[in-house]
One Martini backbone bead per residue (centre of mass of N, CA, C, O) as a GRO file, in nm:
protein
  312
    1MET     BB    1   4.652   7.875   9.634
    2SER     BB    2   4.865   7.661   9.711
    3LYS     BB    3   5.192   7.642   9.842
    4ASN     BB    4   5.289   7.408   9.631
    5LYS     BB    5   5.269   7.601   9.403
    6VAL     BB    6   5.331   7.746   9.116
    7LEU     BB    7   5.365   8.041   9.017
    8GLN     BB    8   5.234   8.207   8.772
    9PRO     BB    9   5.356   8.364   8.514
   10ASN     BB   10   5.393   8.688   8.410
   11PHE     BB   11   5.359   8.942   8.230
   12LYS     BB   12   5.638   9.150   8.095
   13LEU     BB   13   5.778   9.446   7.979
   14SER     BB   14   6.052   9.309   7.931
   15PHE     BB   15   5.966   9.119   7.686
   16LEU     BB   16   6.012   9.377   7.488
   17LEU     BB   17   6.292   9.343   7.463
   18PRO     BB   18   6.551   9.283   7.252
   19LYS     BB   19   6.644   9.000   7.391
   20TYR     BB   20   6.328   8.881   7.290
   21TRP     BB   21   6.298   8.891   6.972
   22LEU     BB   22   6.386   8.590   6.894
   23THR     BB   23   6.169   8.457   7.065
   24TRP     BB   24   5.920   8.587   6.918
   25LEU     BB   25   5.980   8.476   6.645
   26GLY     BB   26   5.974   8.175   6.717
   27VAL     BB   27   5.672   8.187   6.835
   28PHE     BB   28   5.541   8.281   6.568
   29ILE     BB   29   5.620   8.048   6.391
   30LEU     BB   30   5.505   7.821   6.568
   31TYR     BB   31   5.217   7.911   6.579
   32SER     BB   32   5.172   7.917   6.274
   33ILE     BB   33   5.230   7.600   6.221
   34SER     BB   34   4.994   7.492   6.412
   35TRP     BB   35   4.767   7.542   6.180
   36LEU     BB   36   4.841   7.321   6.034
   37PRO     BB   37   4.820   7.038   5.924
   38TYR     BB   38   4.932   6.767   6.068
   39LYS     BB   39   5.088   6.618   5.842
   40TRP     BB   40   5.253   6.878   5.753
   41GLN     BB   41   5.412   6.874   6.029
   42LEU     BB   42   5.545   6.615   6.008
   43GLY     BB   43   5.698   6.671   5.746
   44LEU     BB   44   5.848   6.924   5.840
   45GLY     BB   45   5.980   6.806   6.086
   46LYS     BB   46   6.162   6.603   5.928
   47MET     BB   47   6.313   6.813   5.768
   48ILE     BB   48   6.434   6.949   6.004
   49GLY     BB   49   6.579   6.690   6.121
   50ARG     BB   50   6.756   6.646   5.861
   51LEU     BB   51   6.918   6.920   5.891
   52LEU     BB   52   7.033   6.874   6.171
   53TYR     BB   53   7.187   6.631   6.088
   54LYS     BB   54   7.366   6.765   5.866
   55VAL     BB   55   7.494   6.988   6.049
   56GLY     BB   56   7.554   6.914   6.311
   57SER     BB   57   7.665   6.822   6.662
   58SER     BB   58   7.714   6.754   6.985
   59ARG     BB   59   7.433   6.611   7.008
   60LYS     BB   60   7.478   6.401   6.786
   61LYS     BB   61   7.707   6.254   6.941
   62VAL     BB   62   7.547   6.190   7.195
   63ALA     BB   63   7.322   6.013   7.061
   64LEU     BB   64   7.515   5.805   6.944
   65ARG     BB   65   7.641   5.720   7.207
   66ASN     BB   66   7.397   5.622   7.345
   67ILE     BB   67   7.323   5.401   7.147
   68GLN     BB   68   7.587   5.249   7.173
   69LEU     BB   69   7.561   5.190   7.478
   70CYS     BB   70   7.254   5.069   7.483
   71PHE     BB   71   7.328   4.908   7.184
   72PRO     BB   72   7.603   4.709   7.133
   73GLU     BB   73   7.467   4.474   6.934
   74MET     BB   74   7.417   4.671   6.729
   75PRO     BB   75   7.455   4.763   6.441
   76GLU     BB   76   7.588   5.028   6.302
   77ALA     BB   77   7.365   5.077   6.074
   78GLU     BB   78   7.137   5.090   6.284
   79GLN     BB   79   7.227   5.315   6.466
   80LEU     BB   80   7.219   5.526   6.234
   81THR     BB   81   6.923   5.495   6.169
   82MET     BB   82   6.824   5.573   6.447
   83LEU     BB   83   6.954   5.860   6.448
   84LYS     BB   84   6.789   5.969   6.204
   85LYS     BB   85   6.506   5.920   6.328
   86ASN     BB   86   6.550   6.084   6.580
   87PHE     BB   87   6.583   6.368   6.424
   88GLU     BB   88   6.305   6.359   6.305
   89ASN     BB   89   6.156   6.355   6.573
   90THR     BB   90   6.278   6.624   6.679
   91GLY     BB   91   6.158   6.797   6.467
   92ILE     BB   92   5.862   6.741   6.550
   93ALA     BB   93   5.875   6.822   6.841
   94LEU     BB   94   5.889   7.127   6.784
   95LEU     BB   95   5.595   7.137   6.675
   96GLU     BB   96   5.455   7.012   6.920
   97THR     BB   97   5.478   7.244   7.101
   98GLY     BB   98   5.268   7.413   6.956
   99MET     BB   99   5.041   7.208   6.989
  100GLY     BB  100   5.044   7.196   7.306
  101TRP     BB  101   5.000   7.517   7.354
  102TRP     BB  102   4.770   7.597   7.091
  103TRP     BB  103   4.576   7.404   7.068
  104PRO     BB  104   4.272   7.323   7.060
  105ASP     BB  105   4.093   7.113   7.229
  106TRP     BB  106   3.967   6.941   6.985
  107ARG     BB  107   4.236   6.872   6.862
  108VAL     BB  108   4.359   6.704   7.092
  109LYS     BB  109   4.134   6.496   7.143
  110ARG     BB  110   4.153   6.370   6.855
  111LYS     BB  111   4.486   6.273   6.886
  112VAL     BB  112   4.437   6.174   7.190
  113LYS     BB  113   4.496   5.847   7.342
  114VAL     BB  114   4.373   5.661   7.629
  115LYS     BB  115   4.510   5.398   7.834
  116GLY     BB  116   4.440   5.281   8.148
  117LEU     BB  117   4.281   5.482   8.331
  118GLU     BB  118   4.160   5.272   8.552
  119HIS     BB  119   4.401   5.275   8.744
  120ILE     BB  120   4.379   5.555   8.851
  121LYS     BB  121   4.087   5.550   8.947
  122THR     BB  122   4.108   5.314   9.146
  123ALA     BB  123   4.326   5.441   9.330
  124GLN     BB  124   4.167   5.697   9.408
  125GLU     BB  125   3.898   5.553   9.511
  126ASN     BB  126   4.112   5.416   9.741
  127GLY     BB  127   4.291   5.667   9.857
  128ASN     BB  128   4.526   5.732   9.630
  129GLY     BB  129   4.803   5.817   9.510
  130VAL     BB  130   4.984   5.893   9.197
  131LEU     BB  131   5.273   5.754   9.041
  132LEU     BB  132   5.402   5.866   8.735
  133LEU     BB  133   5.611   5.697   8.522
  134ALA     BB  134   5.822   5.863   8.302
  135MET     BB  135   5.957   5.966   7.976
  136HIS     BB  136   6.166   6.118   7.725
  137TYR     BB  137   5.969   6.187   7.517
  138LEU     BB  138   5.927   6.390   7.229
  139SER     BB  139   5.591   6.400   7.271
  140ALA     BB  140   5.532   6.549   7.557
  141GLU     BB  141   5.375   6.812   7.506
  142ILE     BB  142   5.110   6.693   7.378
  143ASN     BB  143   5.070   6.466   7.605
  144CYS     BB  144   5.032   6.654   7.841
  145ARG     BB  145   4.785   6.779   7.746
  146GLY     BB  146   4.607   6.521   7.677
  147ILE     BB  147   4.584   6.376   7.968
  148GLY     BB  148   4.423   6.616   8.113
  149TYR     BB  149   4.125   6.541   7.995
  150THR     BB  150   4.107   6.261   8.165
  151ASN     BB  151   4.342   6.337   8.398
  152PRO     BB  152   4.437   6.562   8.587
  153MET     BB  153   4.754   6.686   8.661
  154VAL     BB  154   5.066   6.674   8.842
  155VAL     BB  155   5.373   6.859   8.742
  156PHE     BB  156   5.702   6.779   8.711
  157TYR     BB  157   5.950   7.042   8.649
  158ARG     BB  158   6.157   7.244   8.431
  159PRO     BB  159   6.231   7.552   8.428
  160HIS     BB  160   6.291   7.799   8.211
  161ASN     BB  161   6.561   8.010   8.150
  162ASN     BB  162   6.352   8.164   7.968
  163GLN     BB  163   6.106   8.378   8.066
  164LEU     BB  164   5.921   8.363   7.819
  165MET     BB  165   5.919   8.060   7.767
  166GLU     BB  166   5.804   8.004   8.056
  167TYR     BB  167   5.534   8.158   7.999
  168PHE     BB  168   5.445   7.949   7.776
  169GLN     BB  169   5.489   7.684   7.907
  170PHE     BB  170   5.320   7.683   8.149
  171ARG     BB  171   5.048   7.741   7.987
  172GLY     BB  172   5.056   7.508   7.807
  173ARG     BB  173   5.075   7.265   8.023
  174GLY     BB  174   4.831   7.380   8.209
  175ARG     BB  175   4.553   7.387   8.040
  176SER     BB  176   4.468   7.065   8.145
  177ASN     BB  177   4.603   7.088   8.423
  178LYS     BB  178   4.639   7.165   8.738
  179TYR     BB  179   4.959   7.166   8.811
  180MET     BB  180   5.298   7.308   8.889
  181LEU     BB  181   5.625   7.168   8.967
  182GLY     BB  182   5.921   7.220   9.066
  183LYS     BB  183   6.195   7.006   9.088
  184LYS     BB  184   6.251   7.104   9.399
  185ASP     BB  185   5.948   7.025   9.508
  186VAL     BB  186   5.919   6.785   9.716
  187LYS     BB  187   5.692   6.862   9.911
  188GLY     BB  188   5.473   6.916   9.698
  189LEU     BB  189   5.468   6.616   9.583
  190LEU     BB  190   5.387   6.489   9.858
  191LYS     BB  191   5.129   6.644   9.898
  192ALA     BB  192   4.976   6.559   9.648
  193LEU     BB  193   4.981   6.264   9.709
  194GLY     BB  194   4.830   6.302   9.990
  195ASP     BB  195   4.574   6.425   9.810
  196GLY     BB  196   4.531   6.213   9.559
  197GLU     BB  197   4.715   6.267   9.325
  198ALA     BB  198   4.821   6.286   8.991
  199CYS     BB  199   5.187   6.222   8.924
  200VAL     BB  200   5.452   6.342   8.734
  201TYR     BB  201   5.753   6.149   8.683
  202LEU     BB  202   6.112   6.167   8.565
  203PRO     BB  203   6.380   5.907   8.612
  204ASP     BB  204   6.577   5.884   8.329
  205GLN     BB  205   6.795   6.082   8.420
  206ASP     BB  206   7.089   6.271   8.493
  207TYR     BB  207   7.106   6.433   8.835
  208GLY     BB  208   7.355   6.330   8.959
  209ARG     BB  209   7.513   6.227   9.259
  210ASN     BB  210   7.290   6.326   9.423
  211ARG     BB  211   7.074   6.090   9.497
  212SER     BB  212   7.236   5.833   9.380
  213LEU     BB  213   7.260   5.532   9.191
  214PHE     BB  214   7.457   5.262   9.044
  215VAL     BB  215   7.289   5.119   8.770
  216PRO     BB  216   7.142   4.969   8.530
  217PHE     BB  217   7.118   5.084   8.171
  218PHE     BB  218   7.108   4.888   7.965
  219GLY     BB  219   7.455   4.889   7.861
  220VAL     BB  220   7.481   5.027   8.152
  221LYS     BB  221   7.603   4.923   8.469
  222ASP     BB  222   7.664   5.266   8.584
  223ALA     BB  223   7.399   5.442   8.631
  224ALA     BB  224   7.274   5.723   8.716
  225THR     BB  225   7.006   5.703   8.972
  226THR     BB  226   6.753   5.819   9.110
  227THR     BB  227   6.589   5.843   9.450
  228GLY     BB  228   6.330   6.010   9.413
  229THR     BB  229   6.134   5.790   9.351
  230LEU     BB  230   6.134   5.666   9.654
  231ILE     BB  231   6.028   5.899   9.807
  232PHE     BB  232   5.740   5.895   9.663
  233ALA     BB  233   5.665   5.584   9.669
  234ARG     BB  234   5.677   5.603  10.004
  235LYS     BB  235   5.429   5.726  10.020
  236LYS     BB  236   5.149   5.714  10.163
  237ASN     BB  237   4.916   5.590   9.965
  238THR     BB  238   5.091   5.483   9.697
  239LYS     BB  239   5.092   5.454   9.343
  240SER     BB  240   5.276   5.297   9.093
  241MET     BB  241   5.309   5.385   8.743
  242MET     BB  242   5.320   5.358   8.411
  243ILE     BB  243   5.373   5.602   8.134
  244ILE     BB  244   5.312   5.571   7.786
  245PRO     BB  245   5.420   5.783   7.510
  246THR     BB  246   5.307   5.788   7.160
  247ARG     BB  247   5.366   5.793   6.820
  248ASN     BB  248   5.205   5.719   6.547
  249ASP     BB  249   5.291   5.573   6.248
  250ASP     BB  250   5.018   5.660   6.082
  251GLY     BB  251   4.944   5.972   6.168
  252SER     BB  252   4.688   5.980   6.390
  253GLY     BB  253   4.878   6.028   6.670
  254TYR     BB  254   4.816   5.944   7.001
  255THR     BB  255   4.952   5.711   7.275
  256ILE     BB  256   4.841   5.656   7.606
  257GLU     BB  257   4.983   5.435   7.854
  258VAL     BB  258   4.849   5.279   8.151
  259MET     BB  259   4.983   5.098   8.383
  260PRO     BB  260   4.987   4.891   8.610
  261PRO     BB  261   5.065   4.856   8.924
  262LEU     BB  262   5.332   4.805   9.094
  263GLU     BB  263   5.445   4.530   9.250
  264ASN     BB  264   5.610   4.539   9.529
  265PHE     BB  265   5.623   4.876   9.535
  266PRO     BB  266   5.830   4.939   9.732
  267SER     BB  267   6.096   4.830   9.890
  268GLN     BB  268   6.392   4.807  10.108
  269ASN     BB  269   6.558   4.798   9.827
  270ASP     BB  270   6.702   5.041   9.644
  271GLU     BB  271   6.855   4.901   9.414
  272GLN     BB  272   6.623   4.707   9.325
  273ASP     BB  273   6.433   4.931   9.253
  274LEU     BB  274   6.593   5.079   9.045
  275ILE     BB  275   6.625   4.855   8.852
  276ARG     BB  276   6.332   4.824   8.795
  277VAL     BB  277   6.280   5.104   8.688
  278ASN     BB  278   6.481   5.070   8.444
  279GLN     BB  279   6.349   4.831   8.314
  280GLU     BB  280   6.080   4.972   8.257
  281LEU     BB  281   6.199   5.190   8.080
  282GLU     BB  282   6.317   5.008   7.865
  283LYS     BB  283   6.054   4.889   7.765
  284ALA     BB  284   5.924   5.157   7.688
  285ILE     BB  285   6.149   5.257   7.489
  286SER     BB  286   6.154   4.998   7.298
  287ARG     BB  287   5.900   5.064   7.140
  288LYS     BB  288   6.034   5.376   7.049
  289PRO     BB  289   6.350   5.464   7.034
  290GLU     BB  290   6.326   5.702   6.808
  291GLN     BB  291   6.141   5.875   7.040
  292TYR     BB  292   6.385   5.929   7.217
  293MET     BB  293   6.581   6.132   7.425
  294TRP     BB  294   6.933   6.113   7.321
  295LEU     BB  295   7.067   6.420   7.379
  296HIS     BB  296   7.125   6.332   7.656
  297ARG     BB  297   7.373   6.298   7.913
  298ARG     BB  298   7.300   6.018   8.081
  299PHE     BB  299   7.638   5.936   8.149
  300LYS     BB  300   7.810   6.165   8.294
  301THR     BB  301   7.798   6.017   8.559
  302ARG     BB  302   8.031   5.868   8.763
  303PRO     BB  303   8.134   5.680   9.013
  304ASN     BB  304   8.409   5.818   8.974
  305THR     BB  305   8.557   6.121   8.938
  306ASP     BB  306   8.817   5.986   8.766
  307ASP     BB  307   8.655   5.885   8.546
  308PRO     BB  308   8.605   5.840   8.228
  309SER     BB  309   8.435   5.953   8.001
  310LEU     BB  310   8.181   5.842   7.763
  311TYR     BB  311   8.216   6.125   7.555
  312LYS     BB  312   8.536   6.083   7.443
   0.00000   0.00000   0.00000
């Protein structure tokens, strides 16, 4: 294993301690449900999402606020409808975690279809690494597994705080892909791009003030946007392209679309480049906005430290 790869977490006897018993129960339930027929899981996931919506939480308020901020011209009734659908999709996403981690290969391949793979192949055949810019769609777990069967990826990710969940998460996401890199392993991802790998990077969330610029994102004119995208996009012989995963409305499975490489990107203007990245993300998210992860406090970092929070 090369030095830039995350070492695969091993099973520990400490995982059997009482503090992990609730985690084991959750894993057992999720694993058992993953064997049900697919459409049963979609229906059950919607029910779970509706229950979460009725229970309510701070995350529900965050999701609604994000929708209000991003779509200020949308009538209030439509905003609430999107919120309810978003929670239904969140419930489905919980079960898609089990699908992504434990489904047999044949079942994943049958449900996940990939379009535009030729863009990755052409770039790699010409000696380029590929930076795939993705977004936090709720169906990420099953799609991460699915894309690996057509073109194994290097995945940049955030390790789980719960060590037992990280044990399952790492193995589940890595079953069909090359290897995983922790979110702080910048050198590792640069090396992978230099080696001609296809690497998945998600630039759509608020990663704090450090290495960020404030540029428009949907209806918010000063959203903290990571400059990490440009560090990777400027790696020599790297092509950047969007990858858009969605769940099909007809219940047939999932479609992952790889878009053509971004032309004249990056430029020498950081602000304009990040505006362009956000515009591409907006177009992708707008395809299925109810399937996007609105639960994250996307606009928590303000341009000035004394600016009032957008979530109060």
